[in-house]
């Protein structure tokens, strides 16, 4: 099997590339390296450095490439930035993906696995979130992902595309051997920031909102390990159905509050990790965690990391061996 992986040098993409290579899949990574890292790409995969906006390069890559499927990770994913610069998000996440889908159709590639997000649900009326929850995204980022879900549903009907949309909750953790992990610039995510405080690189972690209607007043999220994300992509690829649009929530199924996560990080790292209350961050829903039973039942997937401490241990190991990320 031969698979084109867009964004395969990024955080989630690189873990999936590695899992596919382990399975003996012939992987070609297409990545601009704007946010991804060359060092993150498995040496068994071929890397094409290019921008998805370069329609000519995408076309020549697909033409005669003999691909069985495309896994599409490449996207902009900063919710706050999407609010400030919506057109950038529609152009990248919607425009470039539509072009990619059109070229797949033209070149007869009919299997697509899509990185979607729990942000398509906006602020759900109840948790855990099952797939039947109405999709009412509140950010341009979430809307851009929902727009592609609509397109996938229509393409499945119109030309038989086999499409699976995986709605990630909060990707977390690092490879168990410590070789690849999370490295964003600038870093905005809770776990790497908490670990930077543990490592003495930041003074304190700010808790964005302590007055939410949650058990301890801080936001609750579902941190799903990247190894589990990689596995669900494998399963999605193996079970694709021609002409069907399938969609799954991909989370650990466990809600963890910001305060609880910091406490667990103290235990894992043995460090103090000073934390201070701060105002709410715009656009943050109080509580998001998945009901992942549909993916488990239909894809035969089983998340292995439901204990946040184990996830934090892998992230801490990566952090210690790569204090400056991939440039360490
Ligand atoms: N968060 C926080 N302090 C930070 C960064 C994040 O309290 O410095 C909170 C944020 O408000 C959210 C949770 O941590 O409730 C996870 O945020 P992250 O940015 O990691 O992921 P998101 O949920 O936005 O996808």
XYZ file of C-alpha atoms and ligand atoms in Angstrom:
353
model
C 0.000 0.000 0.000
C 1.193 3.513 -0.835
C -0.061 6.515 1.124
C 0.494 10.245 0.703
C 0.609 11.957 4.098
C 0.205 15.726 4.055
C 1.588 17.383 7.179
C 3.567 14.241 7.951
C 6.362 16.291 9.555
C 3.980 17.745 12.138
C 3.174 16.550 15.631
C 0.347 14.085 15.002
C 1.316 13.419 11.388
C 4.853 12.298 12.221
C 3.601 9.722 14.733
C 1.186 8.350 12.141
C 3.908 8.191 9.490
C 6.017 6.133 11.814
C 3.130 3.742 12.580
C 2.419 3.306 8.859
C 6.102 2.627 8.149
C 6.063 0.005 10.931
C 3.163 -1.635 9.082
C 5.208 -1.792 5.884
C 3.228 0.949 4.137
C 5.092 2.907 1.458
C 4.757 6.468 2.808
C 5.350 9.752 0.991
C 5.201 12.835 3.208
C 4.141 16.161 1.707
C 4.978 18.987 4.114
C 5.974 22.639 3.773
C 8.089 22.393 6.960
C 6.579 25.757 7.954
C 5.443 24.193 11.231
C 6.712 20.645 10.785
C 10.234 19.345 11.338
C 12.386 17.437 8.881
C 13.858 15.479 11.812
C 10.365 14.258 12.750
C 9.926 12.417 9.460
C 10.660 8.714 9.669
C 13.720 7.884 7.575
C 11.768 5.067 5.900
C 9.390 7.638 4.355
C 10.051 9.881 1.350
C 9.737 13.615 2.052
C 8.473 16.105 -0.537
C 8.905 19.652 0.747
C 6.094 21.753 -0.662
C 3.072 23.832 0.087
C -0.410 22.453 -0.486
C -1.266 25.835 -1.994
C 1.096 24.872 -4.826
C -1.578 23.119 -6.898
C 0.924 22.217 -9.626
C 3.174 20.387 -7.202
C 0.235 18.574 -5.597
C -0.940 17.545 -9.052
C 2.442 16.279 -10.194
C 2.846 14.423 -6.900
C -0.454 12.609 -7.333
C -0.082 12.013 -11.078
C 1.353 8.573 -11.614
C 2.208 8.300 -7.925
C 0.210 5.104 -7.561
C -1.332 6.192 -4.279
C -3.991 4.092 -2.586
C -4.910 6.768 -0.063
C -4.226 10.241 1.271
C -3.999 11.086 4.969
C -4.484 14.792 5.392
C -2.925 16.377 8.483
C -1.630 19.621 6.974
C -3.645 22.521 8.370
C -3.448 25.647 10.460
C -4.649 24.896 13.980
C -4.425 27.967 16.207
C -7.964 28.818 17.307
C -7.081 32.335 18.479
C -5.255 33.139 15.253
C -8.225 31.847 13.256
C -10.446 34.415 14.972
C -8.030 37.211 14.062
C -7.275 35.984 10.531
C -10.246 33.934 9.326
C -9.423 34.185 5.628
C -6.024 32.613 6.202
C -7.826 29.623 7.744
C -10.463 29.325 5.032
C -7.773 29.573 2.348
C -5.454 26.994 3.925
C -7.803 24.572 5.597
C -10.674 24.745 3.137
C -9.284 26.037 -0.172
C -6.164 23.887 -0.319
C -8.060 20.797 0.862
C -10.728 21.220 -1.825
C -7.997 21.475 -4.456
C -6.376 18.324 -3.056
C -9.694 16.450 -3.166
C -10.320 17.527 -6.759
C -6.898 16.287 -7.788
C -7.439 13.012 -5.966
C -10.647 12.544 -7.935
C -8.866 13.380 -11.193
C -6.093 10.894 -10.468
C -8.376 8.139 -9.173
C -7.285 8.204 -5.525
C -10.432 7.410 -3.589
C -9.461 6.967 0.053
C -9.063 9.927 2.413
C -8.445 10.119 6.155
C -9.062 13.590 7.535
C -7.767 15.283 10.693
C -10.857 16.896 12.113
C -11.403 18.270 15.582
C -13.754 18.371 18.551
C -13.907 22.112 17.780
C -16.608 21.231 15.222
C -18.978 20.856 18.211
C -18.386 24.326 19.649
C -19.828 24.443 23.173
C -21.727 21.176 23.590
C -24.802 21.115 25.798
C -23.570 17.983 27.590
C -20.493 15.792 28.031
C -19.165 13.277 27.171
C -19.522 14.258 23.528
C -20.895 11.606 21.197
C -20.953 11.984 17.414
C -24.668 12.842 17.422
C -23.938 16.133 19.186
C -24.889 19.011 16.861
C -21.924 20.543 15.074
C -21.937 24.240 15.943
C -18.317 25.422 15.780
C -17.599 28.782 17.383
C -14.255 29.577 15.710
C -13.152 29.954 12.088
C -10.794 27.024 12.763
C -13.695 24.768 13.761
C -15.808 26.036 10.880
C -13.009 25.379 8.379
C -12.862 21.738 9.524
C -16.642 21.387 9.416
C -16.700 22.797 5.873
C -14.416 19.957 4.779
C -16.583 17.385 6.572
C -19.513 18.618 4.449
C -17.388 18.377 1.292
C -16.299 14.831 2.184
C -19.876 13.718 2.704
C -20.805 15.122 -0.710
C -17.736 13.668 -2.479
C -18.482 10.238 -0.992
C -21.923 10.375 -2.552
C -20.856 11.935 -5.850
C -17.760 9.941 -6.808
C -17.424 7.137 -4.317
C -14.751 8.673 -2.104
C -14.052 6.606 1.007
C -13.674 9.308 3.649
C -13.069 9.067 7.374
C -13.049 12.143 9.564
C -11.283 11.744 12.888
C -12.346 14.407 15.357
C -9.363 14.745 17.672
C -9.628 15.967 21.197
C -6.348 17.261 22.732
C -3.357 15.466 21.220
C -0.732 14.833 23.900
C 2.368 12.843 24.802
C 5.356 11.654 22.826
C 6.760 8.483 21.246
C 7.464 5.862 23.891
C 11.147 5.720 22.909
C 11.415 9.506 23.308
C 12.470 10.047 19.694
C 9.648 12.307 18.477
C 7.321 14.631 20.342
C 5.622 17.992 20.458
C 7.544 21.060 19.239
C 5.538 24.156 18.335
C 6.828 27.688 17.892
C 5.261 29.624 19.492
C 4.040 27.098 22.043
C 0.495 27.676 23.268
C -0.537 24.221 24.493
C -0.979 23.419 28.138
C 1.161 20.285 28.556
C 4.362 21.538 26.893
C 4.022 24.864 28.730
C 3.572 23.093 32.081
C 6.647 20.963 31.367
C 8.640 24.058 30.410
C 7.832 25.438 33.873
C 8.921 22.114 35.409
C 12.176 22.360 33.464
C 12.788 25.888 34.778
C 12.352 27.521 31.360
C 9.255 29.478 32.441
C 8.423 30.948 35.821
C 4.832 29.806 36.149
C 1.859 28.376 34.325
C -1.216 30.550 34.026
C -4.536 28.826 34.617
C -6.884 30.397 32.091
C -10.095 30.672 34.088
C -10.808 29.378 37.586
C -14.510 30.297 37.642
C -15.875 27.828 35.107
C -18.885 25.688 36.018
C -16.634 22.632 36.451
C -15.758 20.680 39.638
C -12.628 22.742 40.404
C -13.431 25.857 38.341
C -10.792 25.195 35.650
C -11.407 23.899 32.107
C -11.756 20.181 31.512
C -10.211 18.576 28.412
C -9.604 15.113 27.005
C -5.895 14.466 26.399
C -5.451 11.666 23.890
C -1.999 10.166 23.418
C -0.418 10.551 19.970
C 0.314 6.818 19.884
C -3.431 6.200 20.260
C -4.083 8.758 17.524
C -1.616 6.956 15.267
C -3.405 3.674 15.912
C -6.830 5.048 15.106
C -5.495 6.302 11.760
C -4.221 2.806 10.978
C -7.643 1.382 11.787
C -9.444 4.022 9.737
C -7.268 3.268 6.720
C -7.736 -0.499 7.028
C -11.525 -0.242 7.218
C -12.312 2.437 4.592
C -15.662 1.986 2.840
C -16.096 3.130 -0.755
C -18.746 5.830 -1.076
C -19.053 6.303 2.697
C -18.312 9.321 4.851
C -17.537 8.112 8.375
C -16.794 10.275 11.401
C -15.454 9.445 14.849
C -14.590 11.170 18.088
C -11.043 10.361 19.021
C -10.345 10.947 22.681
C -9.309 8.979 25.744
C -12.823 9.344 27.137
C -11.447 10.893 30.329
C -11.899 14.551 31.294
C -8.949 16.197 33.087
C -9.069 19.712 34.519
C -6.227 22.201 34.088
C -5.623 22.210 37.850
C -5.617 18.419 38.002
C -3.216 18.189 35.074
C -0.763 20.555 36.793
C -0.986 18.474 39.966
C -0.279 15.284 38.029
C 2.640 16.982 36.262
C 4.096 17.867 39.673
C 3.929 14.194 40.625
C 5.471 12.995 37.349
C 8.311 15.549 37.257
C 8.944 15.900 40.986
C 9.014 19.700 40.462
C 7.004 22.472 42.114
C 5.449 23.980 38.935
C 4.179 27.354 40.205
C 0.696 28.107 38.860
C -1.369 31.300 38.967
C -5.013 32.012 38.150
C -5.509 34.137 35.029
C -8.520 35.437 33.096
C -10.442 33.066 30.868
C -9.053 32.639 27.338
C -11.552 33.771 24.699
C -13.381 30.950 22.979
C -12.555 28.193 25.514
C -15.540 25.906 26.186
C -15.659 24.868 29.892
C -15.711 21.115 29.436
C -14.832 18.894 26.458
C -14.308 15.169 26.597
C -15.141 12.403 24.216
C -17.390 9.452 24.193
C -15.045 7.361 22.008
C -17.212 4.219 21.937
C -18.204 4.571 18.269
C -14.559 4.469 17.123
C -13.915 1.552 19.458
C -16.915 -0.437 18.227
C -16.697 0.308 14.508
C -12.944 0.607 13.973
C -11.792 -1.927 16.549
C -9.649 0.772 18.155
C -8.693 0.745 21.807
C -7.062 3.804 23.401
C -4.182 2.553 25.542
C -3.501 5.764 27.430
C -6.425 6.778 29.609
C -4.190 7.654 32.579
C -2.971 11.232 32.118
C 0.083 10.467 34.267
C 1.327 7.943 31.715
C 0.790 10.444 28.912
C 2.652 13.094 30.893
C 5.526 10.675 31.535
C 6.088 10.215 27.799
C 5.896 13.981 27.222
C 8.332 14.647 30.086
C 10.793 12.084 28.728
C 10.722 13.831 25.329
C 11.037 17.208 26.966
C 14.082 16.203 28.952
C 15.887 14.602 26.029
C 14.925 17.473 23.662
C 14.902 20.644 25.808
C 14.888 22.816 22.664
C 12.652 20.522 20.642
C 13.982 19.037 17.418
C 16.852 21.517 17.294
C 18.258 20.106 20.563
N -4.549 26.509 29.261
C -4.171 27.174 30.421
N -2.968 27.828 30.430
C -2.126 27.843 29.352
C -2.519 27.140 28.183
C -3.741 26.484 28.170
O -4.904 27.203 31.425
O -1.055 28.478 29.433
C -5.835 25.795 29.254
C -6.775 26.224 28.153
O -7.569 27.295 28.579
C -7.574 24.942 27.921
C -6.584 23.830 28.268
O -5.544 24.441 29.011
O -8.652 24.881 28.820
C -5.993 23.174 27.041
O -5.511 24.197 26.201
P -4.604 23.887 24.932
O -4.227 25.223 24.333
O -3.501 22.968 25.301
O -5.561 23.083 23.953
P -7.033 23.440 23.377
O -8.005 22.899 24.384
O -7.111 24.912 23.194
O -7.093 22.691 22.101
